[in-house]
Amino acid sequence: MLADRNLDPELRPLAVSDIASTESSLSTLATTITQSLVTPHPFAHLSALVEIRPGAGGSEASLFAGDLLKLYTTYCDDVRNWPLSMVSLTASTEGGDGVQEAIFEVEAPGAYEIFRGEAGVHRVQRVPATEKQGRTHTSTVNVVVLPSFPEVELGEGEEDPDCIIDMKDVRVDVMRARGAGGQHVNTTDSAVRMTHIPTGIVAAIQDSRSQHKNRAKALMVLKSRIAEKRRAEREAEELALRRSVTKVNAGRSDKMRTYNYIQNRVTDHRCGFSLHDLPSFMNGETLDSMIDQVRKWQMERDVENLDTR
Amino acid sequence: MPRITWQLIRTARRKHPLLPLLLPECRTVEQAFMELRWLMREQRGGGGRGGLKALCQKRGRGWPIQYLLGTQPFGPLEILCERGVLIPRPETEQYTSHLAGHILKHLHPRTQLRIVDLCTGTGCIPLLLHRELSTAGMASRVLGVDISAKAVRLGRRNLEHNKQELSPSVGEDVQFLLGDVLDVECLVKAIERRFQDGGGVVDVVISNPPYISKEGFNKSTGRSVRNYEPRLALVPEGGDGDVFYPAIARAAEKLGAQAVVAEVEGWEQAERVKREWEGSGVWEGVDIWKDFAGIERTVVGWRCAGWEWIRDGPDVVSYRDWEE
Ligand SMILES: C[S@@+](CC[C@H](N)C(=O)[O-])C[C@H]1O[C@@H](n2cnc3c(N)ncnc32)[C@H](O)[C@@H]1O
């Protein structure tokens, strides 16, 4: 219409304003359609189990793992007001606030849906405090996000949910000190390691002085990991039917987000979204806007997958 | 075990200013960090940083963390610990749970079991047995005996402390008694008097007696054990580590027990106790249970073929380090 030379000049501004309002309602509609097309993630309503481990980059990576842990804990505390319980925290041997492994549970319905987009490789570029020549280092931290399952008893005739495992398949080991044991020593060894033999999945917990509690936690972590693996396998099978799996999975093993301290910027490579105030991001203040963008991207990707069915 | 180098101390200090204090006892930064978190999390009555620092200093000098925090977990129970009474060990926790599970598997659920725990210390064994059996619906009465008045008092306090976790009948079912295990005649009479109301027999006698010899005490116990735990609980008077076992078996025999279960130091003592019990001719069979680390930890005897199932011990299920 606008391209029509014969158009009455008086109508032109009207048409232009119409375009703007139509466009905005279109985009709302698109989002609504996207949302209604994409079935919610089967575990969306669950609590989340988040695991943080340093990847490449030595002690700098474990320091950044500590920073990410702080980011998520303050986000849960200050922004969401979600209860967060530490399942296991192992300090790095390097000193400082470095973390070798942190596992925590966010005990709120829907936390999994919010956190699942945080899973992947987080890359950091900055000058480490210990670096004397002012050189920038690049290191990575891996974040795993699993759904956390409530204790369920299987009713008669019920389908096996993903998290049900046969305890006969689980090997439970406890850590022990060297030496004679018994009355000779009073060490606090209470660590527990569980192995799911059919899948080879392992969960090791040493956080509590109570072996009994460590067992319960290890079982929880084990179940979540197994469920996630089963779900991922099923999803991969479904996807393989629709399109080449490789294309969709690309990006998973790749870095998904970069924290560039020199440029004071954090960029999510999946959705191409950037924020330019790192300190407030690392305080958890602006994490929400990042998560929103990532969820939008996730939904669009899911719709794309629908197309090719 | 790593040596404590300056490097290690510096690393620890960078992580937390109090961490180096813990190194002499904890040896590694990871272990020290874990214990610091436990101290921070569980210290009673606050005390702020000064309180925490004092705790770390004590721990570094070898104080058992269980005495500093006042507790040791034992299965789902929290056992109060104080100086003068031995801290419950993970091996004891393992075979006690195993025994409860084993009993539940092999005895009729309506059995009214009677158990005596000789040398009961904190009372951890009677309380855990009662907890595990009653949770599965089996009734039991358990009597804990100790020569130390302090231990008997602590046993009773532990019953109160764990009331939430225990079944309502525990106050009547579990009792503690002051007595000398080595004076068998007197001991048996006192126990019979307690159990008089219902036939006067006992089904199982269990015991973790002092079993370390005088030489063993000086050579192979940990510094923290030697300096802070009661010698009365570890080394029998006279210094012979084996003296309690004939007394335990004789008491079990006189009380009409179907089974006797006793913790030992390792395979040499296990073999000696097994031979002695077999030689008495009282027991139909005697066998040895290993603990999670594969060490011969418990000797069991049974009176008749119907109780032969008791010979099967818990699984050996352990590993050394995370790196392994
Ligand atoms: C190795 S501790 C075991 C404590 C507890 N059963 C446990 O497993 O943690 C041995 C206990 O035997 C007690 N004891 C020492 N001599 C005794 C005796 N002659 N008669 C009864 N108890 C004795 C000590 O007071 C101590 O509490």
XYZ file of C-alpha atoms and ligand atoms in Angstrom:
660
model
C 0.000 0.000 0.000
C 2.782 2.372 0.895
C 4.483 1.490 -2.335
C 1.461 2.620 -4.277
C 2.350 5.921 -5.902
C -1.248 6.802 -6.441
C -2.007 6.673 -2.770
C -3.713 9.680 -1.294
C -0.979 11.589 0.608
C -3.365 12.075 3.493
C -3.731 8.365 4.003
C 0.012 7.751 4.159
C 0.626 8.727 7.833
C -2.376 6.664 8.849
C -1.031 3.643 7.096
C 2.395 4.136 8.663
C 1.005 4.252 12.212
C -1.100 1.228 11.431
C 1.999 -0.706 10.489
C 3.653 0.029 13.794
C 0.736 -1.168 15.907
C 0.156 -4.220 13.724
C 3.804 -5.151 13.966
C 3.806 -5.008 17.726
C 0.649 -7.057 18.061
C 2.086 -9.507 15.536
C 5.143 -10.080 17.647
C 3.019 -10.648 20.752
C 0.915 -13.061 18.755
C 4.017 -14.830 17.502
C 5.241 -15.316 21.043
C 1.858 -16.620 22.115
C 1.753 -19.002 19.162
C 5.294 -20.118 19.866
C 4.391 -20.758 23.481
C 1.293 -22.708 22.564
C 3.075 -24.715 19.889
C 5.885 -25.789 22.111
C 4.810 -28.312 24.697
C 6.314 -27.444 28.053
C 9.445 -29.299 29.016
C 8.375 -32.479 30.849
C 10.388 -31.472 33.914
C 9.617 -27.741 33.791
C 7.705 -27.789 37.069
C 10.499 -29.422 39.079
C 13.200 -28.111 41.371
C 16.692 -27.839 39.937
C 19.975 -29.476 40.780
C 22.873 -27.343 39.563
C 26.460 -28.564 39.283
C 29.441 -26.262 38.689
C 32.915 -27.484 37.777
C 35.999 -25.746 36.394
C 36.862 -26.698 32.818
C 40.000 -25.504 31.019
C 42.220 -22.877 32.604
C 43.504 -24.230 35.911
C 43.113 -22.187 39.077
C 41.561 -19.267 37.195
C 38.791 -21.618 36.070
C 38.120 -22.730 39.629
C 38.041 -19.097 40.755
C 35.457 -18.334 38.113
C 33.523 -21.436 39.188
C 33.404 -19.754 42.614
C 32.148 -16.529 40.988
C 29.378 -18.366 39.160
C 28.393 -20.081 42.387
C 28.119 -16.659 44.028
C 26.100 -15.350 41.061
C 23.537 -18.133 41.360
C 23.312 -18.067 45.140
C 22.715 -14.307 45.293
C 20.260 -14.586 42.402
C 18.267 -17.200 44.314
C 18.526 -15.278 47.592
C 17.976 -11.694 46.490
C 16.082 -11.817 43.215
C 13.969 -14.945 43.421
C 13.814 -15.563 47.144
C 14.240 -19.278 46.427
C 15.646 -21.621 49.061
C 18.978 -23.004 47.958
C 20.605 -25.919 49.720
C 24.188 -26.902 49.178
C 24.427 -30.593 48.380
C 28.174 -30.722 48.075
C 30.954 -28.154 48.016
C 34.574 -29.066 47.396
C 37.151 -26.333 47.665
C 39.908 -26.147 45.121
C 43.368 -27.031 46.341
C 44.706 -23.756 44.983
C 43.414 -21.478 47.682
C 41.348 -18.344 47.318
C 37.635 -18.722 46.777
C 38.155 -21.323 44.085
C 35.769 -24.219 43.779
C 36.557 -27.695 42.520
C 32.973 -28.813 42.521
C 29.736 -27.320 43.769
C 26.363 -29.025 43.682
C 23.307 -27.236 44.972
C 19.596 -27.720 44.857
C 17.149 -24.920 44.192
C 14.064 -26.098 45.977
C 11.301 -24.261 44.176
C 8.753 -25.540 41.686
C 9.737 -24.351 38.228
C 13.357 -23.681 39.138
C 14.436 -26.255 36.566
C 12.712 -24.347 33.776
C 14.508 -21.149 34.791
C 17.917 -22.714 35.296
C 18.094 -25.218 32.462
C 19.273 -22.570 30.034
C 22.317 -21.989 32.245
C 23.680 -25.428 31.431
C 26.738 -25.447 29.210
C 30.212 -24.040 28.907
C 30.727 -20.577 30.406
C 33.848 -18.858 29.103
C 35.625 -16.119 30.998
C 38.194 -13.676 29.649
C 40.012 -11.552 32.205
C 43.326 -10.787 33.833
C 43.641 -13.086 36.851
C 44.561 -11.460 40.159
C 47.732 -13.530 40.206
C 48.861 -12.539 36.699
C 51.747 -10.104 37.021
C 52.200 -9.180 33.384
C 48.596 -8.154 32.934
C 47.900 -10.811 30.321
C 44.331 -11.797 29.645
C 43.501 -15.439 30.309
C 40.681 -17.431 28.833
C 39.202 -20.228 30.892
C 35.975 -22.153 31.068
C 33.540 -23.485 33.626
C 31.014 -26.242 33.002
C 27.541 -25.954 34.402
C 25.186 -28.917 34.479
C 21.528 -28.436 35.318
C 19.386 -31.417 36.234
C 15.779 -31.723 37.291
C 15.492 -32.705 40.928
C 12.914 -35.354 41.657
C 10.736 -35.519 44.710
C 10.719 -38.855 46.512
C 8.164 -40.980 44.711
C 6.717 -44.306 45.599
C 5.633 -46.285 42.582
C 1.953 -47.171 42.714
C 0.619 -50.398 41.286
C 0.505 -50.483 37.507
C 2.203 -47.095 37.236
C 4.641 -46.330 34.467
C 8.284 -46.137 35.457
C 9.156 -42.466 35.511
C 12.641 -41.605 34.355
C 14.011 -41.325 37.838
C 13.052 -44.766 39.088
C 15.995 -47.059 39.549
C 16.304 -50.531 40.936
C 18.468 -50.389 44.062
C 19.870 -53.776 43.084
C 21.628 -51.948 40.250
C 23.309 -49.474 42.589
C 26.677 -50.136 44.144
C 27.300 -48.131 47.321
C 30.876 -47.519 48.448
C 32.062 -45.638 51.498
C 35.389 -43.881 51.823
C 37.724 -45.114 54.505
C 40.926 -43.976 56.126
C 44.131 -45.980 55.909
C 45.082 -48.181 58.819
C 43.425 -50.425 61.363
C 40.133 -48.552 61.772
C 37.816 -49.386 64.664
C 38.792 -48.029 68.065
C 42.276 -47.062 66.815
C 41.143 -43.937 64.980
C 38.343 -41.400 65.295
C 38.340 -39.933 61.793
C 35.220 -38.434 60.296
C 35.043 -40.443 57.081
C 31.462 -40.268 55.961
C 31.821 -39.907 52.206
C 29.605 -42.064 50.032
C 29.927 -42.981 46.366
C 27.098 -44.564 44.405
C 27.454 -46.187 41.018
C 24.523 -47.102 38.800
C 25.973 -50.192 37.191
C 23.847 -50.389 33.999
C 24.706 -46.814 32.972
C 28.007 -46.327 34.794
C 26.728 -43.048 36.245
C 28.405 -42.108 39.537
C 27.458 -39.737 42.357
C 29.879 -39.045 45.212
C 28.942 -36.963 48.252
C 31.090 -36.075 51.243
C 29.377 -32.980 52.484
C 27.819 -34.106 55.766
C 29.361 -35.734 58.837
C 26.470 -38.164 58.619
C 26.996 -41.062 56.240
C 23.261 -41.615 56.399
C 22.629 -38.113 55.018
C 25.370 -38.412 52.414
C 23.695 -41.593 51.195
C 20.371 -39.834 50.793
C 21.988 -36.959 48.910
C 24.052 -39.242 46.692
C 20.919 -41.151 45.756
C 19.122 -37.927 44.904
C 21.974 -36.766 42.664
C 22.270 -40.204 41.065
C 18.557 -40.338 40.254
C 18.632 -36.883 38.711
C 21.610 -37.724 36.531
C 20.052 -40.951 35.352
C 16.725 -39.279 34.606
C 18.443 -36.558 32.636
C 20.402 -39.110 30.647
C 17.274 -41.113 29.877
C 15.415 -37.993 28.840
C 18.282 -36.773 26.687
C 18.469 -40.151 24.986
C 14.778 -40.147 24.284
C 14.919 -36.602 23.006
C 17.844 -37.422 20.765
C 15.957 -40.349 19.334
C 12.970 -38.192 18.588
C 15.110 -35.520 17.025
C 16.985 -38.014 14.931
C 13.695 -38.886 13.352
C 13.056 -35.257 12.465
C 16.376 -33.891 11.361
C 20.052 -34.473 11.674
C 20.928 -34.575 15.316
C 24.263 -32.910 14.874
C 22.785 -29.632 13.737
C 20.612 -29.264 16.794
C 23.210 -30.354 19.256
C 25.792 -27.975 17.920
C 26.462 -25.392 20.571
C 25.983 -27.817 23.407
C 29.606 -28.764 23.754
C 30.653 -25.368 22.495
C 30.911 -22.338 24.744
C 27.462 -20.878 25.222
C 28.300 -17.647 27.008
C 31.314 -15.374 27.356
C 32.137 -13.119 30.297
C 34.584 -10.532 29.039
C 35.855 -8.487 31.980
C 38.042 -6.222 29.889
C 35.072 -5.077 27.836
C 32.735 -5.234 30.844
C 30.387 -7.413 28.812
C 28.577 -10.722 28.945
C 27.346 -12.263 25.705
C 25.171 -15.296 25.211
C 26.212 -16.917 21.935
C 23.029 -18.866 21.473
C 20.659 -15.946 21.404
C 23.233 -13.282 20.562
C 22.217 -11.191 23.544
C 24.732 -8.967 25.373
C 24.716 -7.008 28.609
C 27.273 -4.304 29.294
C 27.504 -4.149 33.062
C 29.330 -7.206 34.376
C 29.411 -6.299 38.089
C 25.647 -5.989 38.310
C 25.277 -9.166 36.256
C 27.603 -11.080 38.574
C 25.497 -9.812 41.499
C 22.526 -11.569 39.997
C 20.716 -8.269 39.371
C 20.392 -8.630 35.606
C 20.562 -12.393 35.255
C 16.790 -12.455 34.772
C 16.904 -10.474 31.532
C 19.550 -12.862 30.198
C 17.493 -15.884 31.185
C 14.441 -14.385 29.432
C 16.368 -14.011 26.178
C 17.711 -17.533 26.405
C 14.258 -18.959 27.030
C 12.920 -17.090 24.004
C 15.685 -18.547 21.922
C 15.001 -22.006 23.306
C 11.361 -21.725 22.383
C 12.125 -20.558 18.867
C 14.514 -23.415 18.431
C 11.846 -25.806 19.610
C 9.431 -24.357 17.046
C 12.020 -24.794 14.309
C 12.223 -28.394 15.296
C 8.473 -28.621 15.016
C 8.633 -27.319 11.403
C 10.681 -30.178 10.181
C 8.539 -32.871 11.641
C 49.860 -38.237 53.910
C 51.186 -34.934 52.632
C 53.731 -33.078 54.743
C 52.649 -29.670 55.968
C 54.768 -27.342 53.899
C 54.835 -23.553 53.910
C 53.249 -23.743 50.528
C 50.331 -25.704 51.978
C 49.913 -23.254 54.842
C 49.910 -20.286 52.473
C 47.352 -21.948 50.246
C 45.163 -22.653 53.250
C 45.440 -19.106 54.566
C 44.415 -17.638 51.232
C 41.226 -19.654 51.397
C 40.352 -18.791 54.991
C 42.473 -17.238 57.737
C 41.529 -19.994 60.208
C 42.303 -22.878 57.887
C 46.028 -23.209 58.705
C 45.076 -23.882 62.341
C 43.354 -27.087 61.287
C 46.169 -28.452 59.129
C 48.150 -30.281 61.846
C 45.217 -32.632 62.379
C 43.495 -32.559 58.983
C 46.640 -32.791 56.812
C 45.000 -31.702 53.552
C 43.382 -28.395 52.607
C 40.250 -30.202 51.402
C 39.758 -32.025 54.686
C 40.506 -28.851 56.669
C 38.008 -26.881 54.587
C 35.358 -29.513 55.130
C 35.914 -29.540 58.865
C 35.885 -25.742 58.999
C 32.487 -25.781 57.335
C 31.257 -28.346 59.855
C 32.604 -26.265 62.723
C 30.945 -23.125 61.367
C 27.685 -24.874 60.627
C 27.288 -26.812 63.830
C 29.054 -24.995 66.619
C 26.691 -24.573 69.512
C 25.889 -21.247 71.130
C 27.493 -19.075 68.449
C 30.568 -17.553 70.042
C 31.351 -15.596 66.854
C 34.726 -15.676 65.245
C 36.637 -15.820 68.508
C 34.692 -18.943 69.434
C 35.378 -20.434 66.053
C 39.054 -19.631 66.293
C 39.318 -21.332 69.666
C 37.606 -24.401 68.210
C 40.018 -24.487 65.273
C 42.990 -24.210 67.616
C 41.746 -27.099 69.703
C 41.047 -29.189 66.624
C 44.553 -28.501 65.353
C 45.945 -29.778 68.629
C 44.098 -33.036 68.122
C 40.787 -32.575 69.906
C 38.259 -34.889 68.206
C 35.764 -32.819 66.237
C 33.004 -34.923 67.841
C 33.901 -33.602 71.301
C 34.120 -30.043 69.984
C 30.702 -30.207 68.339
C 29.259 -32.489 70.985
C 27.804 -35.026 68.559
C 28.488 -37.854 66.128
C 25.907 -39.055 63.586
C 25.116 -42.773 63.925
C 22.726 -44.014 61.257
C 19.812 -41.575 61.348
C 20.541 -40.752 64.989
C 22.585 -37.920 66.440
C 24.610 -39.291 69.334
C 25.757 -36.843 72.010
C 29.465 -37.149 72.722
C 31.493 -35.857 75.619
C 34.924 -36.356 77.043
C 35.170 -39.503 79.109
C 32.997 -41.561 76.755
C 34.206 -43.156 73.523
C 33.048 -41.667 70.199
C 30.997 -44.132 68.114
C 32.854 -45.462 65.072
C 31.662 -45.981 61.485
C 32.501 -49.709 61.658
C 30.181 -50.073 64.655
C 27.516 -48.127 62.777
C 27.842 -50.504 59.826
C 27.559 -53.835 61.634
C 24.834 -52.579 63.961
C 22.648 -51.566 60.992
C 23.539 -54.814 59.282
C 22.516 -56.856 62.321
C 19.169 -55.054 62.516
C 18.501 -55.625 58.810
C 19.563 -59.246 59.100
C 17.254 -59.862 62.076
C 14.344 -58.288 60.220
C 14.976 -60.548 57.254
C 15.204 -63.796 59.204
C 12.985 -63.545 62.257
C 9.213 -63.464 62.388
C 7.992 -59.854 62.500
C 5.983 -60.586 65.656
C 9.082 -61.624 67.562
C 9.631 -59.709 70.789
C 13.362 -59.500 70.714
C 15.538 -59.070 73.795
C 18.989 -57.705 73.304
C 21.810 -56.873 75.708
C 24.642 -54.513 74.705
C 27.659 -54.949 76.952
C 30.083 -51.992 77.256
C 27.520 -49.654 75.761
C 29.340 -46.290 76.051
C 27.128 -43.571 74.518
C 24.317 -46.103 74.072
C 24.623 -45.830 70.305
C 24.131 -49.569 69.673
C 20.918 -50.078 71.717
C 19.345 -46.923 70.318
C 20.142 -47.700 66.680
C 18.984 -51.330 66.996
C 15.717 -50.250 68.571
C 15.228 -47.557 65.928
C 15.812 -49.894 62.985
C 13.680 -52.730 64.381
C 10.767 -50.563 65.497
C 10.690 -48.646 62.193
C 10.085 -51.998 60.495
C 7.461 -52.873 63.097
C 9.432 -55.297 65.251
C 9.222 -54.902 69.013
C 12.381 -55.142 71.077
C 13.781 -54.495 74.489
C 17.401 -53.503 74.699
C 19.563 -53.171 77.775
C 22.884 -51.315 77.673
C 25.470 -52.033 80.364
C 28.590 -50.040 81.194
C 30.968 -49.764 84.122
C 31.244 -46.005 83.714
C 28.545 -43.959 85.451
C 29.262 -41.167 83.013
C 28.524 -43.473 80.077
C 25.275 -44.714 81.632
C 24.127 -41.138 82.196
C 25.055 -40.203 78.633
C 23.181 -43.244 77.313
C 20.017 -42.019 79.017
C 20.548 -38.494 77.711
C 21.003 -39.894 74.219
C 17.664 -41.629 74.471
C 16.022 -38.306 75.339
C 18.002 -36.429 72.692
C 16.800 -38.752 69.916
C 13.172 -39.113 71.036
C 11.926 -37.551 67.787
C 13.657 -40.136 65.669
C 12.756 -43.071 67.954
C 9.453 -44.871 68.480
C 7.261 -43.708 71.401
C 7.848 -46.923 73.361
C 11.617 -46.412 73.468
C 11.497 -44.983 76.983
C 10.291 -48.318 78.311
C 12.077 -50.549 75.827
C 15.627 -49.243 76.126
C 17.358 -49.105 79.483
C 20.833 -48.494 80.781
C 22.459 -50.248 83.678
C 25.670 -49.734 85.618
C 27.613 -52.997 85.772
C 30.936 -54.792 85.399
C 31.053 -57.170 82.442
C 34.055 -59.002 83.870
C 32.056 -59.974 86.972
C 29.853 -62.380 85.034
C 27.827 -63.869 87.933
C 26.781 -60.501 89.229
C 26.158 -59.122 85.744
C 23.894 -61.994 84.734
C 21.851 -61.644 87.917
C 21.382 -57.935 87.410
C 20.302 -58.416 83.795
C 17.886 -61.223 84.713
C 16.340 -58.992 87.311
C 15.709 -56.343 84.659
C 14.130 -58.782 82.240
C 12.241 -60.765 84.886
C 8.734 -59.849 83.840
C 8.684 -61.969 80.683
C 10.435 -65.328 80.935
C 13.885 -64.060 81.720
C 15.704 -64.950 78.516
C 17.804 -62.877 76.194
C 17.994 -63.477 72.426
C 21.116 -61.606 71.400
C 24.166 -60.327 73.263
C 26.206 -57.715 71.419
C 29.347 -55.911 72.569
C 32.082 -53.535 71.526
C 34.410 -53.961 74.509
C 37.806 -52.354 75.072
C 40.055 -54.493 72.832
C 43.355 -52.694 72.340
C 46.426 -54.102 74.092
C 48.791 -51.896 76.053
C 51.414 -52.147 73.275
C 48.841 -51.503 70.568
C 47.658 -48.404 72.391
C 51.110 -46.855 72.265
C 51.938 -48.014 68.758
C 48.888 -47.957 66.548
C 46.259 -45.573 67.881
C 45.784 -42.085 66.464
C 47.090 -39.108 68.414
C 43.607 -37.760 68.882
C 42.401 -41.111 70.248
C 45.375 -41.507 72.591
C 45.262 -38.018 74.023
C 41.568 -37.298 74.205
C 39.491 -40.475 74.397
C 39.141 -42.463 77.653
C 41.677 -45.236 78.089
C 39.083 -47.204 80.071
C 37.081 -47.570 76.857
C 40.036 -48.746 74.784
C 42.449 -50.852 76.834
C 41.305 -53.500 79.324
C 42.812 -53.259 82.768
C 46.039 -55.249 82.815
C 46.703 -54.469 79.157
C 45.568 -57.761 77.572
C 43.253 -56.901 74.688
C 41.432 -60.256 74.726
C 40.098 -60.431 78.285
C 36.531 -59.367 77.613
C 35.626 -62.013 75.026
C 35.358 -65.101 77.265
C 33.269 -63.050 79.713
C 30.940 -61.830 76.947
C 30.403 -65.381 75.648
C 29.843 -66.757 79.155
C 27.307 -64.052 79.978
C 25.547 -64.778 76.667
C 25.477 -68.491 77.464
C 24.055 -67.974 80.955
C 21.436 -65.564 79.679
C 20.319 -68.189 77.175
C 21.203 -66.060 74.157
C 20.726 -67.525 70.662
C 23.516 -65.381 69.276
C 26.528 -63.436 70.434
C 28.102 -60.622 68.411
C 31.342 -58.846 69.382
C 33.532 -56.257 67.692
C 37.262 -57.012 67.398
C 40.410 -55.203 66.345
C 41.285 -57.143 63.212
C 42.012 -60.585 61.862
C 44.477 -61.795 64.517
C 42.172 -61.070 67.404
C 39.208 -62.310 65.379
C 40.914 -65.687 64.934
C 41.822 -65.910 68.631
C 38.297 -65.085 69.766
C 36.779 -67.502 67.242
C 39.024 -70.317 68.501
C 38.234 -69.563 72.130
C 34.476 -69.488 71.553
C 34.574 -72.675 69.467
C 36.632 -74.372 72.179
C 34.006 -73.657 74.822
C 31.651 -76.093 73.100
C 28.674 -73.852 73.783
C 28.157 -72.543 70.287
C 26.871 -74.482 67.317
C 28.958 -72.277 65.057
C 31.251 -69.264 65.122
C 32.124 -67.014 62.182
C 33.729 -63.675 61.367
C 32.260 -60.610 59.642
C 34.444 -58.210 57.695
C 33.805 -54.462 57.777
C 33.418 -52.105 54.783
C 37.180 -51.939 54.447
C 37.583 -55.718 54.345
C 39.020 -55.922 57.864
C 37.824 -58.781 60.132
C 35.734 -56.685 62.494
C 33.101 -58.784 64.215
C 32.935 -62.323 65.619
C 29.498 -63.974 65.749
C 28.411 -67.182 67.447
C 25.052 -68.964 67.235
C 23.458 -71.521 69.495
C 21.332 -73.621 67.160
C 20.962 -74.335 63.447
C 17.906 -72.055 63.281
C 20.192 -69.054 63.754
C 22.881 -70.006 61.280
C 21.891 -67.107 59.002
C 23.687 -64.795 61.380
C 27.031 -65.894 59.930
C 26.628 -63.629 56.886
C 28.252 -60.260 57.433
C 27.812 -56.890 55.733
C 29.295 -56.174 52.317
C 32.840 -54.986 51.840
C 32.217 -51.708 50.073
C 34.925 -49.115 50.290
C 37.464 -47.129 48.405
C 40.457 -45.140 49.528
C 40.536 -41.799 47.833
C 38.492 -39.777 45.445
C 41.272 -40.076 42.894
C 41.267 -43.865 42.903
C 35.045 -49.393 73.082
S 33.917 -48.623 74.169
C 32.430 -48.974 73.294
C 31.348 -47.982 73.451
C 30.140 -48.173 72.569
N 29.564 -49.490 72.646
C 30.482 -47.871 71.115
O 30.523 -48.804 70.304
O 30.710 -46.715 70.775
C 33.973 -49.678 75.548
C 33.097 -49.311 76.742
O 33.277 -50.319 77.741
C 33.206 -49.731 79.025
N 33.880 -50.634 79.963
C 35.186 -50.749 80.235
N 35.383 -51.715 81.127
C 34.183 -52.243 81.443
C 33.743 -53.279 82.310
N 34.604 -53.979 83.031
N 32.428 -53.550 82.354
C 31.542 -52.847 81.626
N 31.889 -51.850 80.783
C 33.214 -51.566 80.704
C 33.848 -48.384 78.836
O 33.383 -47.493 79.816
C 33.405 -48.011 77.427
O 32.235 -47.241 77.465
